[in-house]
């Protein structure tokens, strides 16, 4: 699943691609195949040892996940009240089963057992992002709210009168305005228009927080945020500190990029709109959430007149279809020695937006039947951004494929940032040389000016995204803990955006608004720290795979396309799934047990030097 709307700029970000059901169950994809007869309140043999219990839970949980995955896929690809109801009911059954199984597992506390069994018991406790209360009525209410919030987002439209007639625009159409227009009035209308879908979510979201927190407390956590932070093979406190360490590694680079982009936008729109030493209005950055800035590249292009690195025109000139774009991305993975996608992938995926029904266009990857039933769900546009996004989504699919034979509780990434980072890693190899080799780019230039252009294009998404990737969960952690009260939801959201991003609301916002709800991952309840971690890990992975491929030269010039050696190293990590702590998985591919942003910094060294020169004499930074 992408962190955004399913549209990303080449080489900068592919992002999340997980089934919406994953948000409900804490997995990276919807899963399963089969039906179970076990019920959550089924009695357990007290002679059953921990290993036997885990084996039984894997079998039963797989069946529940399958049923829920099917319902979630149906609702995501055909949003109706009936399908939303079916998804809510399936979700409730999963939550009920997990609640009962987690309680049953408590009897094994203090028992001596093998590492694999102990790890699966821990993962069982963390197997949902929406822990449900034991109370059946509250559990049903939580499942209903989860389904309703996702449906409200998926069906959201901005409707207004134009020439006496009602005109309604969905997120895709409004995002097109944000990405391409330079008219402030049109940008502001699209920006505020999309956020009109969110206020009706506010009361439901507040109740969701109450219920999910209650469920988290019942399994031993102070609140849902603490539970989420416990999923990284370290204490919640250590995880917070590690994320903060990574942020401080990359913040100087972000500050330089922000300083330069602000200066250019100030010159373009005027200092009254974009103060040269102040905050950047969110609607001017080319993305509905100002999370990635690649669409303002034409305004900030360092060196005009050089050959474009955007292959959108070439894709359209060749008459590429959505299916052909997916086939092109698949060929990259196959070049590494990985398997082709199964025939069912091509039969069951949703590549195009249907004309006759509402769907969730947000890009996501699935294994609906938990048995190599790989799929993606996208409303593909024939452009370079979506070509890169497809590479990202297939990264999820190949992860699913690699660990498909593991027990269901191990069928996940080493941690969620790994799952998000794999597709992005492969996208880093979609270099100008690679695009030239596959016939989409006529000329490749390695002269310094061309390198700076390419790095600027990449940084506008990958580097610009970093603080946003951090703040979404910072907001939720404080909401879940009660530090942010319901009456301050919107104010606190914008305080974080000003503090971390140096971005402000373009018009006054009040607590009548619910701007967090206009971002899919809030109503979809998908933890977001994974995307920040993925932006760091993808460069670590890329550097390690480039070494394996025998690459020599600057990191930004490396493509592992065609390297069986890199493919073998990648496959070894993917096949581990969640069966081992993430430091072991990281060591398998990168030779280190610590997440580190050093590779990201090395990748962007040419641009960092250029930005420092441009920012001489400017006042960088901002006051929130």
Coordinates of C-alpha atoms in Angstrom, one line a residue:
X1 CA 0.0 0.0 0.0
X2 CA 1.3 3.4 -0.8
X3 CA 1.5 6.1 1.9
X4 CA -0.3 8.4 -0.5
X5 CA -3.0 7.9 -3.1
X6 CA -1.4 5.3 -5.3
X7 CA 0.5 7.8 -7.4
X8 CA 4.2 8.4 -6.9
X9 CA 7.1 9.9 -8.7
X10 CA 9.8 7.7 -10.1
X11 CA 12.6 6.8 -7.8
X12 CA 11.2 8.6 -5.0
X13 CA 8.6 6.6 -3.4
X14 CA 6.4 3.7 -4.0
X15 CA 5.1 3.2 -0.7
X16 CA 2.6 1.2 1.1
X17 CA 0.9 -1.4 -0.6
X18 CA -1.1 -3.6 1.7
X19 CA -4.6 -4.7 1.7
X20 CA -7.0 -2.6 3.8
X21 CA -7.7 -5.8 5.8
X22 CA -4.1 -5.6 6.9
X23 CA -4.9 -2.5 8.8
X24 CA -7.5 -4.4 10.7
X25 CA -5.3 -7.4 11.4
X26 CA -1.8 -5.9 11.6
X27 CA -0.6 -8.0 8.6
X28 CA 0.9 -6.6 5.5
X29 CA -1.7 -8.1 3.3
X30 CA -5.1 -9.8 3.4
X31 CA -4.6 -13.5 3.6
X32 CA -6.0 -16.9 3.3
X33 CA -7.8 -19.8 1.8
X34 CA -10.1 -22.1 3.4
X35 CA -12.8 -22.3 6.0
X36 CA -12.5 -23.1 9.7
X37 CA -15.0 -24.7 12.0
X38 CA -13.3 -23.6 15.2
X39 CA -15.1 -20.8 17.1
X40 CA -13.5 -18.2 19.3
X41 CA -15.1 -19.6 22.5
X42 CA -14.2 -23.2 21.7
X43 CA -12.7 -24.9 24.7
X44 CA -9.0 -25.8 24.7
X45 CA -7.5 -29.0 25.9
X46 CA -5.4 -28.1 29.0
X47 CA -3.1 -30.9 28.1
X48 CA -2.2 -29.0 24.9
X49 CA 1.4 -27.7 25.1
X50 CA 2.5 -24.3 23.7
X51 CA 3.7 -25.7 20.3
X52 CA 0.5 -27.6 19.8
X53 CA -1.5 -24.5 20.7
X54 CA 0.4 -22.4 18.2
X55 CA -0.1 -25.0 15.5
X56 CA -3.9 -25.0 16.1
X57 CA -4.1 -21.2 16.2
X58 CA -2.2 -21.0 12.9
X59 CA -4.7 -23.3 11.2
X60 CA -7.8 -21.6 12.6
X61 CA -6.5 -18.0 12.3
X62 CA -5.6 -18.6 8.6
X63 CA -9.2 -19.5 7.9
X64 CA -10.5 -16.5 9.6
X65 CA -8.1 -14.2 7.8
X66 CA -9.0 -15.7 4.5
X67 CA -12.7 -15.1 5.0
X68 CA -12.0 -11.5 6.1
X69 CA -9.6 -11.0 3.2
X70 CA -12.2 -12.0 0.7
X71 CA -14.8 -9.7 2.2
X72 CA -12.3 -6.8 2.3
X73 CA -11.3 -7.4 -1.4
X74 CA -14.9 -7.4 -2.5
X75 CA -15.7 -4.2 -0.6
X76 CA -12.5 -2.4 -1.7
X77 CA -13.3 -3.2 -5.4
X78 CA -17.0 -2.6 -5.2
X79 CA -18.0 -0.4 -2.3
X80 CA -21.6 -1.0 -1.3
X81 CA -23.5 -1.0 2.0
X82 CA -24.0 -4.7 1.6
X83 CA -20.3 -5.4 1.0
X84 CA -19.3 -3.1 3.9
X85 CA -21.6 -5.0 6.2
X86 CA -20.1 -8.3 5.1
X87 CA -16.6 -6.9 5.7
X88 CA -17.6 -5.7 9.1
X89 CA -19.0 -9.1 10.1
X90 CA -15.9 -10.9 8.9
X91 CA -13.7 -8.4 10.7
X92 CA -15.7 -9.0 13.9
X93 CA -15.1 -12.7 13.6
X94 CA -11.4 -12.2 13.3
X95 CA -11.3 -9.8 16.3
X96 CA -13.4 -12.2 18.4
X97 CA -11.1 -15.1 17.5
X98 CA -7.9 -13.1 18.3
X99 CA -9.3 -11.9 21.6
X100 CA -10.1 -15.4 22.7
X101 CA -6.8 -16.9 21.4
X102 CA -4.7 -14.2 23.1
X103 CA -6.5 -14.9 26.4
X104 CA -5.9 -18.6 26.0
X105 CA -2.2 -18.0 25.3
X106 CA -1.8 -16.4 28.7
X107 CA -1.7 -19.9 30.3
X108 CA 1.7 -20.4 28.7
X109 CA 3.4 -17.5 30.4
X110 CA 6.5 -18.6 32.2
X111 CA 6.5 -21.9 30.3
X112 CA 9.8 -23.1 28.8
X113 CA 9.4 -23.4 25.0
X114 CA 11.4 -23.2 21.8
X115 CA 12.2 -19.8 20.2
X116 CA 9.9 -20.3 17.2
X117 CA 6.9 -21.0 19.5
X118 CA 7.7 -18.1 21.8
X119 CA 8.0 -15.8 18.9
X120 CA 4.6 -16.8 17.4
X121 CA 2.9 -16.3 20.8
X122 CA 4.3 -12.8 20.8
X123 CA 3.2 -12.2 17.2
X124 CA -0.3 -13.5 18.1
X125 CA -0.5 -10.8 20.8
X126 CA 0.3 -8.2 18.1
X127 CA -1.7 -9.7 15.3
X128 CA -4.2 -6.9 15.0
X129 CA -3.9 -3.1 14.7
X130 CA -7.4 -3.0 16.1
X131 CA -7.5 -5.1 19.3
X132 CA -11.1 -5.7 20.2
X133 CA -12.7 -5.6 23.7
X134 CA -13.9 -8.9 25.1
X135 CA -17.4 -7.5 25.3
X136 CA -19.3 -8.9 22.2
X137 CA -21.3 -5.7 21.7
X138 CA -18.3 -3.5 21.8
X139 CA -16.4 -5.8 19.5
X140 CA -19.2 -5.7 16.9
X141 CA -19.3 -1.9 17.2
X142 CA -15.6 -1.7 16.6
X143 CA -15.8 -3.8 13.5
X144 CA -18.6 -1.8 12.2
X145 CA -16.8 1.5 12.7
X146 CA -13.7 0.1 11.0
X147 CA -15.7 -0.8 7.9
X148 CA -17.7 2.4 7.9
X149 CA -14.6 4.7 8.1
X150 CA -12.9 2.9 5.2
X151 CA -16.1 3.0 3.1
X152 CA -16.6 6.7 3.9
X153 CA -13.1 7.4 2.6
X154 CA -13.4 5.2 -0.4
X155 CA -16.7 6.8 -1.5
X156 CA -15.6 10.3 -0.6
X157 CA -16.4 13.0 -3.2
X158 CA -16.3 16.8 -3.2
X159 CA -19.6 18.1 -4.7
X160 CA -20.4 21.7 -5.6
X161 CA -22.6 23.7 -8.0
X162 CA -21.0 24.8 -11.2
X163 CA -23.2 26.7 -13.8
X164 CA -26.3 25.6 -11.9
X165 CA -25.4 21.9 -12.0
X166 CA -23.9 19.7 -9.3
X167 CA -20.4 18.5 -10.1
X168 CA -18.7 15.9 -7.9
X169 CA -15.0 15.0 -8.0
X170 CA -13.3 12.1 -6.4
X171 CA -9.8 12.0 -4.9
X172 CA -8.2 11.0 -8.1
X173 CA -9.6 14.0 -10.0
X174 CA -8.8 16.4 -7.1
X175 CA -5.3 15.0 -6.9
X176 CA -4.8 15.7 -10.6
X177 CA -5.6 19.4 -9.9
X178 CA -3.2 19.6 -7.0
X179 CA -0.4 17.9 -8.9
X180 CA -0.7 19.9 -12.1
X181 CA -2.3 23.3 -11.5
X182 CA -0.4 26.5 -10.6
X183 CA -3.6 28.5 -10.1
X184 CA -3.9 29.2 -6.3
X185 CA -7.7 29.4 -6.4
X186 CA -8.0 26.0 -8.1
X187 CA -5.4 24.5 -5.8
X188 CA -7.2 25.8 -2.7
X189 CA -10.6 24.7 -3.9
X190 CA -9.3 21.1 -4.5
X191 CA -7.5 21.1 -1.2
X192 CA -10.4 22.2 0.9
X193 CA -12.9 20.3 -1.2
X194 CA -11.3 16.9 -0.4
X195 CA -11.2 17.7 3.3
X196 CA -15.0 18.1 3.4
X197 CA -15.3 14.3 3.4
X198 CA -13.6 14.1 6.8
X199 CA -15.8 15.9 9.5
X200 CA -18.5 13.1 9.4
X201 CA -15.7 10.7 10.4
X202 CA -14.7 12.6 13.6
X203 CA -17.2 11.1 16.1
X204 CA -16.7 7.6 14.7
X205 CA -13.0 8.0 15.0
X206 CA -13.2 9.2 18.5
X207 CA -15.3 6.1 19.4
X208 CA -12.9 3.9 17.5
X209 CA -10.0 5.2 19.7
X210 CA -12.0 4.4 22.9
X211 CA -12.8 0.9 21.8
X212 CA -9.4 0.0 20.4
X213 CA -7.7 1.4 23.5
X214 CA -10.0 -0.8 25.7
X215 CA -9.0 -3.8 23.6
X216 CA -5.3 -2.9 23.9
X217 CA -5.6 -2.6 27.7
X218 CA -7.2 -6.0 27.9
X219 CA -4.1 -7.6 26.4
X220 CA -1.7 -5.8 28.6
X221 CA -0.9 -2.5 27.0
X222 CA -1.4 1.0 28.3
X223 CA -3.0 2.1 25.0
X224 CA -3.1 1.2 21.3
X225 CA 0.0 3.3 20.5
X226 CA 2.1 1.4 23.0
X227 CA 0.9 -1.8 21.5
X228 CA 1.9 -0.7 18.0
X229 CA 5.4 0.3 19.2
X230 CA 5.9 -3.1 20.8
X231 CA 6.1 -4.8 17.3
X232 CA 9.7 -4.0 16.6
X233 CA 11.7 -6.6 18.6
X234 CA 12.6 -3.9 21.2
X235 CA 10.7 -2.1 23.9
X236 CA 8.2 0.6 22.9
X237 CA 10.5 3.2 24.5
X238 CA 13.6 2.0 22.6
X239 CA 11.6 2.0 19.4
X240 CA 10.7 5.7 19.9
X241 CA 14.3 6.5 20.6
X242 CA 15.5 4.7 17.5
X243 CA 13.1 6.5 15.2
X244 CA 14.1 9.8 16.7
X245 CA 17.8 8.9 16.1
X246 CA 17.1 8.1 12.5
X247 CA 15.2 11.4 12.1
X248 CA 18.1 13.4 13.4
X249 CA 20.3 11.7 10.9
X250 CA 18.2 12.9 8.0
X251 CA 16.8 16.2 9.3
X252 CA 19.7 18.4 8.1
X253 CA 19.1 17.1 4.5
X254 CA 15.4 17.8 4.8
X255 CA 16.1 21.3 6.2
X256 CA 18.3 22.2 3.2
X257 CA 15.6 20.9 0.7
X258 CA 12.8 22.7 2.5
X259 CA 14.9 25.9 2.4
X260 CA 15.5 25.8 -1.3
X261 CA 11.9 24.8 -2.3
X262 CA 10.5 27.5 -0.1
X263 CA 12.7 30.1 -1.8
X264 CA 11.6 29.0 -5.3
X265 CA 7.9 28.9 -4.3
X266 CA 8.3 32.4 -2.7
X267 CA 9.6 33.7 -5.9
X268 CA 6.8 32.0 -7.9
X269 CA 3.8 32.9 -5.7
X270 CA 5.2 36.0 -3.9
X271 CA 6.5 36.5 -0.3
X272 CA 3.0 37.3 1.0
X273 CA 1.9 33.8 0.1
X274 CA 5.2 31.9 0.8
X275 CA 7.3 33.9 3.3
X276 CA 11.0 33.4 2.5
X277 CA 11.7 32.4 6.1
X278 CA 8.4 30.9 7.1
X279 CA 6.1 28.0 6.6
X280 CA 5.1 26.7 3.2
X281 CA 1.3 26.5 2.5
X282 CA 0.3 22.9 2.1
X283 CA -1.7 23.3 -1.1
X284 CA 1.3 24.5 -3.1
X285 CA 3.5 21.4 -2.9
X286 CA 1.9 19.2 -5.6
X287 CA 0.4 16.5 -3.4
X288 CA -2.9 16.4 -1.6
X289 CA -1.2 15.9 1.8
X290 CA 2.1 17.7 0.9
X291 CA 3.8 14.5 1.8
X292 CA 5.8 14.2 -1.4
X293 CA 6.7 17.2 -3.5
X294 CA 7.7 15.6 -6.8
X295 CA 5.0 17.3 -8.8
X296 CA 6.6 20.7 -8.2
X297 CA 9.8 19.6 -9.9
X298 CA 9.1 21.7 -13.0
X299 CA 9.2 24.8 -10.7
X300 CA 12.4 23.8 -8.9
X301 CA 14.3 22.0 -11.7
X302 CA 17.9 22.9 -11.1
X303 CA 19.1 23.0 -14.7
X304 CA 16.6 23.6 -17.4
X305 CA 17.1 22.5 -21.0
X306 CA 18.5 19.0 -20.2
X307 CA 16.7 15.9 -21.5
X308 CA 13.7 15.0 -19.3
X309 CA 13.9 12.0 -17.0
X310 CA 10.1 11.7 -17.0
X311 CA 9.1 8.9 -19.3
X312 CA 5.4 9.6 -19.1
X313 CA 5.3 10.9 -22.7
X314 CA 7.2 7.7 -23.9
X315 CA 4.7 5.4 -22.2
X316 CA 1.8 7.2 -23.8
X317 CA 3.5 7.4 -27.2
X318 CA 4.0 3.7 -27.1
X319 CA 0.4 3.2 -26.3
X320 CA 1.2 1.3 -23.1
X321 CA -1.7 -0.2 -21.3
X322 CA -2.0 -0.7 -17.6
X323 CA -1.4 -4.5 -18.0
X324 CA 1.8 -3.8 -20.1
X325 CA 3.1 -1.5 -17.3
X326 CA 2.6 -4.3 -14.8
X327 CA 4.3 -6.7 -17.2
X328 CA 7.3 -4.3 -17.5
X329 CA 7.6 -4.2 -13.7
X330 CA 7.4 -8.0 -13.4
X331 CA 10.2 -8.3 -15.9
X332 CA 12.5 -6.5 -13.4
X333 CA 11.9 -9.1 -10.7
X334 CA 12.2 -12.0 -13.1
X335 CA 15.6 -10.6 -14.2
X336 CA 16.9 -11.1 -10.7
X337 CA 16.1 -14.8 -10.9
X338 CA 12.7 -14.5 -9.0
X339 CA 9.6 -16.4 -10.2
X340 CA 7.1 -14.9 -12.7
X341 CA 3.8 -13.9 -11.1
X342 CA 1.2 -16.7 -11.1
X343 CA -1.6 -16.7 -13.8
X344 CA -4.2 -15.9 -11.2
X345 CA -2.5 -12.6 -10.6
X346 CA -3.4 -11.4 -14.0
X347 CA -6.9 -12.8 -13.7
X348 CA -7.8 -11.4 -10.3
X349 CA -6.0 -8.0 -9.9
X350 CA -7.7 -4.7 -10.4
X351 CA -5.5 -2.5 -12.7
X352 CA -8.1 0.1 -13.9
X353 CA -10.8 2.1 -12.2
X354 CA -14.2 0.7 -13.1
X355 CA -16.7 3.0 -14.7
X356 CA -19.7 1.6 -12.9
X357 CA -18.9 1.3 -9.2
X358 CA -17.0 2.9 -6.4
X359 CA -13.7 1.4 -5.5
X360 CA -10.7 2.2 -3.2
X361 CA -8.1 3.4 -5.7
X362 CA -5.4 3.6 -3.0
X363 CA -2.8 1.2 -4.4
X364 CA -2.4 -2.0 -2.4
X365 CA -0.9 -5.5 -2.7
X366 CA -2.8 -8.6 -1.6
X367 CA -2.6 -12.4 -1.1
X368 CA -6.3 -12.8 -0.6
X369 CA -6.2 -16.6 -0.2
X370 CA -3.0 -16.8 1.8
X371 CA -1.8 -19.3 -0.8
X372 CA 0.1 -17.3 -3.4
X373 CA -3.1 -15.6 -4.5
X374 CA -1.2 -12.5 -5.4
X375 CA -3.0 -9.4 -6.6
X376 CA -2.7 -5.7 -6.8
X377 CA -5.5 -3.1 -6.6
X378 CA -4.8 0.2 -8.4
X379 CA -6.4 2.7 -10.7
X380 CA -3.4 2.8 -12.9
X381 CA -2.6 5.9 -14.9
X382 CA -0.2 5.7 -17.8
X383 CA 2.6 7.8 -16.3
X384 CA 6.0 7.4 -14.8
X385 CA 4.8 7.8 -11.3
X386 CA 2.5 4.8 -11.5
X387 CA 5.2 2.8 -13.3
X388 CA 7.3 3.2 -10.2
X389 CA 4.4 2.6 -7.9
X390 CA 3.7 -0.7 -9.6
X391 CA 7.3 -1.8 -9.0
X392 CA 6.7 -1.0 -5.3
X393 CA 3.4 -3.0 -5.1
X394 CA 5.0 -6.0 -6.8
X395 CA 7.7 -5.8 -4.1
X396 CA 5.0 -6.7 -1.6
X397 CA 3.7 -9.5 -3.8
X398 CA 7.2 -11.0 -4.1
X399 CA 7.6 -10.8 -0.3
X400 CA 4.2 -12.7 0.1
X401 CA 5.4 -15.3 -2.4
X402 CA 8.7 -15.8 -0.7
X403 CA 7.3 -16.6 2.8
X404 CA 4.0 -18.3 1.6
X405 CA 5.0 -21.7 3.1
X406 CA 5.7 -20.4 6.6
X407 CA 3.1 -20.6 9.4
X408 CA 0.5 -17.8 9.0
X409 CA 1.9 -16.0 12.1
X410 CA 5.2 -15.8 10.4
X411 CA 3.8 -14.6 7.1
X412 CA 4.8 -11.0 7.4
X413 CA 7.8 -8.8 7.0
X414 CA 10.6 -8.8 9.5
X415 CA 8.9 -5.6 10.6
X416 CA 6.4 -3.5 8.7
X417 CA 9.1 -1.2 7.4
X418 CA 10.7 -4.1 5.7
X419 CA 7.6 -4.8 3.7
X420 CA 7.2 -1.2 2.6
X421 CA 10.9 -0.9 1.9
X422 CA 11.3 -3.8 -0.5
X423 CA 9.4 -2.4 -3.4
X424 CA 11.0 1.0 -2.9
X425 CA 14.4 -0.7 -3.0
X426 CA 13.7 -2.1 -6.4
X427 CA 12.4 1.3 -7.6
X428 CA 15.8 2.8 -6.8
X429 CA 17.1 0.6 -9.7
X430 CA 14.7 2.3 -12.1
X431 CA 17.6 4.6 -13.1
X432 CA 17.9 6.6 -16.3
X433 CA 20.2 3.9 -17.7
X434 CA 17.6 1.2 -16.9
X435 CA 14.8 3.2 -18.6
X436 CA 17.1 3.7 -21.6
X437 CA 17.8 0.0 -21.8
X438 CA 14.1 -0.9 -21.9
X439 CA 13.4 1.7 -24.5
X440 CA 11.6 4.4 -22.5
X441 CA 14.4 7.0 -22.4
X442 CA 16.2 8.1 -25.5
X443 CA 19.2 9.8 -24.0
X444 CA 21.1 9.2 -20.8
X445 CA 23.5 11.9 -19.5
X446 CA 25.9 11.4 -16.6
X447 CA 27.1 15.0 -16.6
X448 CA 26.9 16.7 -13.2
X449 CA 23.9 18.9 -14.1
X450 CA 21.9 15.9 -15.2
X451 CA 22.8 14.1 -12.0
X452 CA 21.6 17.1 -9.9
X453 CA 18.3 17.2 -11.8
X454 CA 17.7 13.5 -11.2
X455 CA 18.6 13.7 -7.5
X456 CA 16.3 16.7 -7.1
X457 CA 13.5 14.7 -8.6
X458 CA 14.2 11.8 -6.2
X459 CA 14.6 14.0 -3.1
X460 CA 11.4 15.9 -3.6
X461 CA 9.6 12.6 -2.8
X462 CA 12.0 10.5 -0.8
X463 CA 13.5 13.2 1.4
X464 CA 10.5 15.5 1.5
X465 CA 8.4 12.6 2.8
X466 CA 10.5 11.9 5.9
X467 CA 8.9 14.2 8.5
X468 CA 5.4 13.4 7.3
X469 CA 6.2 9.7 7.7
X470 CA 7.1 10.5 11.3
X471 CA 4.3 12.8 12.3
X472 CA 1.2 10.7 11.4
X473 CA 1.9 8.2 14.1
X474 CA 3.2 10.8 16.5
X475 CA -0.2 12.3 16.2
X476 CA -1.9 9.0 16.7
X477 CA 0.3 7.9 19.6
X478 CA -0.7 11.0 21.5
X479 CA -4.3 10.5 20.5
X480 CA -4.3 7.0 21.8
X481 CA -2.5 7.9 25.0
X482 CA -4.9 10.8 25.7
X483 CA -2.3 13.5 25.5
X484 CA -4.2 14.9 22.5
X485 CA -7.8 15.3 23.5
X486 CA -10.7 14.9 21.0
X487 CA -11.5 18.6 21.2
X488 CA -7.9 19.3 20.0
X489 CA -7.6 16.7 17.2
X490 CA -7.2 19.2 14.4
X491 CA -5.1 21.8 16.2
X492 CA -2.6 19.1 17.3
X493 CA -2.4 17.8 13.7
X494 CA -1.4 21.1 12.4
X495 CA 1.0 21.8 15.2
X496 CA 2.9 18.6 14.3
X497 CA 2.9 19.5 10.6
X498 CA 4.3 22.9 11.3
X499 CA 6.9 21.6 13.7
X500 CA 8.2 18.6 11.6
X501 CA 7.5 19.6 8.0
X502 CA 7.6 23.4 8.1
X503 CA 4.2 23.3 6.3
X504 CA 1.1 25.1 7.3
X505 CA -2.6 25.0 6.6
X506 CA -3.5 27.3 3.6
X507 CA -6.6 28.6 5.2
X508 CA -7.8 28.7 8.8
X509 CA -8.9 25.4 10.2
X510 CA -11.0 24.7 13.3
X511 CA -12.1 21.8 15.4
X512 CA -15.2 21.6 13.1
X513 CA -12.7 20.1 10.6
X514 CA -11.0 16.7 10.9
X515 CA -8.1 17.0 8.5
X516 CA -6.4 13.8 9.7
X517 CA -9.4 11.9 8.3
X518 CA -8.6 13.1 4.8
X519 CA -5.5 10.8 4.9
X520 CA -6.4 7.2 4.1
X521 CA -4.3 5.7 6.8
X522 CA -6.2 7.4 9.6
X523 CA -9.7 6.0 8.8
X524 CA -8.0 2.9 7.5
X525 CA -6.1 2.6 10.8
X526 CA -2.9 1.6 9.1
X527 CA 0.2 2.2 11.3
X528 CA 2.4 4.8 9.5
X529 CA 5.9 4.5 11.0
X530 CA 6.5 1.7 8.6
X531 CA 6.8 4.3 5.8
X532 CA 9.4 6.4 7.6
X533 CA 11.4 3.3 8.3
X534 CA 11.0 2.1 4.7
X535 CA 12.5 5.4 3.4
X536 CA 15.6 4.6 5.4
X537 CA 15.8 0.9 4.9
X538 CA 15.4 1.0 1.1
X539 CA 18.8 2.7 0.8
X540 CA 20.4 0.3 3.2
X541 CA 19.0 -2.6 1.1
X542 CA 19.9 -0.9 -2.2
X543 CA 23.5 -0.3 -1.1
X544 CA 23.9 -3.9 0.0
X545 CA 22.3 -5.4 -3.2
X546 CA 24.5 -3.1 -5.3
X547 CA 27.6 -4.5 -3.6
X548 CA 26.3 -8.0 -4.2
X549 CA 25.8 -7.2 -7.9
X550 CA 29.4 -6.0 -8.2
X551 CA 28.4 -2.4 -8.9
X552 CA 31.3 0.1 -8.8
X553 CA 30.8 3.9 -8.7
X554 CA 28.4 6.2 -6.9
X555 CA 25.4 4.6 -5.3
X556 CA 22.9 6.7 -7.2
X557 CA 24.1 5.2 -10.5
X558 CA 23.4 1.6 -9.5
X559 CA 20.7 -0.6 -11.0
X560 CA 20.6 -4.3 -9.9
X561 CA 18.5 -5.2 -13.0
X562 CA 19.6 -8.5 -14.2
X563 CA 21.8 -9.4 -11.2
X564 CA 21.1 -13.0 -10.1
X565 CA 23.6 -12.4 -7.2
X566 CA 21.6 -9.5 -5.8
X567 CA 18.4 -11.5 -6.4
X568 CA 19.7 -14.4 -4.4
X569 CA 20.6 -12.2 -1.4
X570 CA 17.2 -10.5 -1.6
X571 CA 15.3 -13.8 -1.7
X572 CA 17.2 -15.1 1.3
X573 CA 15.9 -12.2 3.4
X574 CA 12.3 -12.3 2.0
X575 CA 12.0 -16.0 2.7
X576 CA 12.6 -15.4 6.4
X577 CA 9.3 -13.5 6.7
X578 CA 8.7 -12.7 10.4
X579 CA 10.3 -15.9 11.6
X580 CA 13.3 -14.2 13.0
X581 CA 13.9 -10.8 14.7
X582 CA 14.4 -8.0 12.2
X583 CA 18.1 -7.4 13.1
X584 CA 18.8 -10.9 11.8
X585 CA 16.9 -10.3 8.6
X586 CA 18.7 -7.0 8.1
X587 CA 22.0 -8.7 8.7
X588 CA 21.2 -11.3 6.0
X589 CA 20.9 -8.7 3.3
X590 CA 23.0 -5.7 4.6
X591 CA 25.6 -7.3 6.9
X592 CA 24.5 -5.0 9.9
X593 CA 22.0 -5.3 12.7
X594 CA 21.2 -1.6 13.0
X595 CA 18.9 0.6 10.9
X596 CA 21.0 3.5 9.6
X597 CA 20.4 6.4 7.3
X598 CA 24.0 6.6 6.2
X599 CA 23.2 5.0 2.8
X600 CA 20.4 7.5 2.1
X601 CA 22.8 10.4 2.9
X602 CA 25.5 8.8 0.6
X603 CA 23.0 8.4 -2.2
X604 CA 22.1 12.1 -2.2
X605 CA 25.7 13.5 -1.7
X606 CA 25.7 15.3 -5.1
X607 CA 22.4 17.1 -4.3
X608 CA 23.4 17.9 -0.7
X609 CA 26.4 19.8 -1.9
X610 CA 24.4 21.7 -4.6
X611 CA 21.7 22.7 -2.1
X612 CA 24.3 24.0 0.3
X613 CA 25.5 26.3 -2.4
X614 CA 22.0 27.5 -3.4
X615 CA 21.1 28.2 0.2
X616 CA 24.1 30.5 1.0
X617 CA 22.7 33.8 2.2
X618 CA 19.2 32.4 2.9
X619 CA 17.6 32.1 6.3
X620 CA 16.8 28.4 6.6
X621 CA 14.6 26.8 9.2
X622 CA 11.2 28.1 10.4
X623 CA 9.2 28.9 13.5
X624 CA 6.2 26.6 14.0

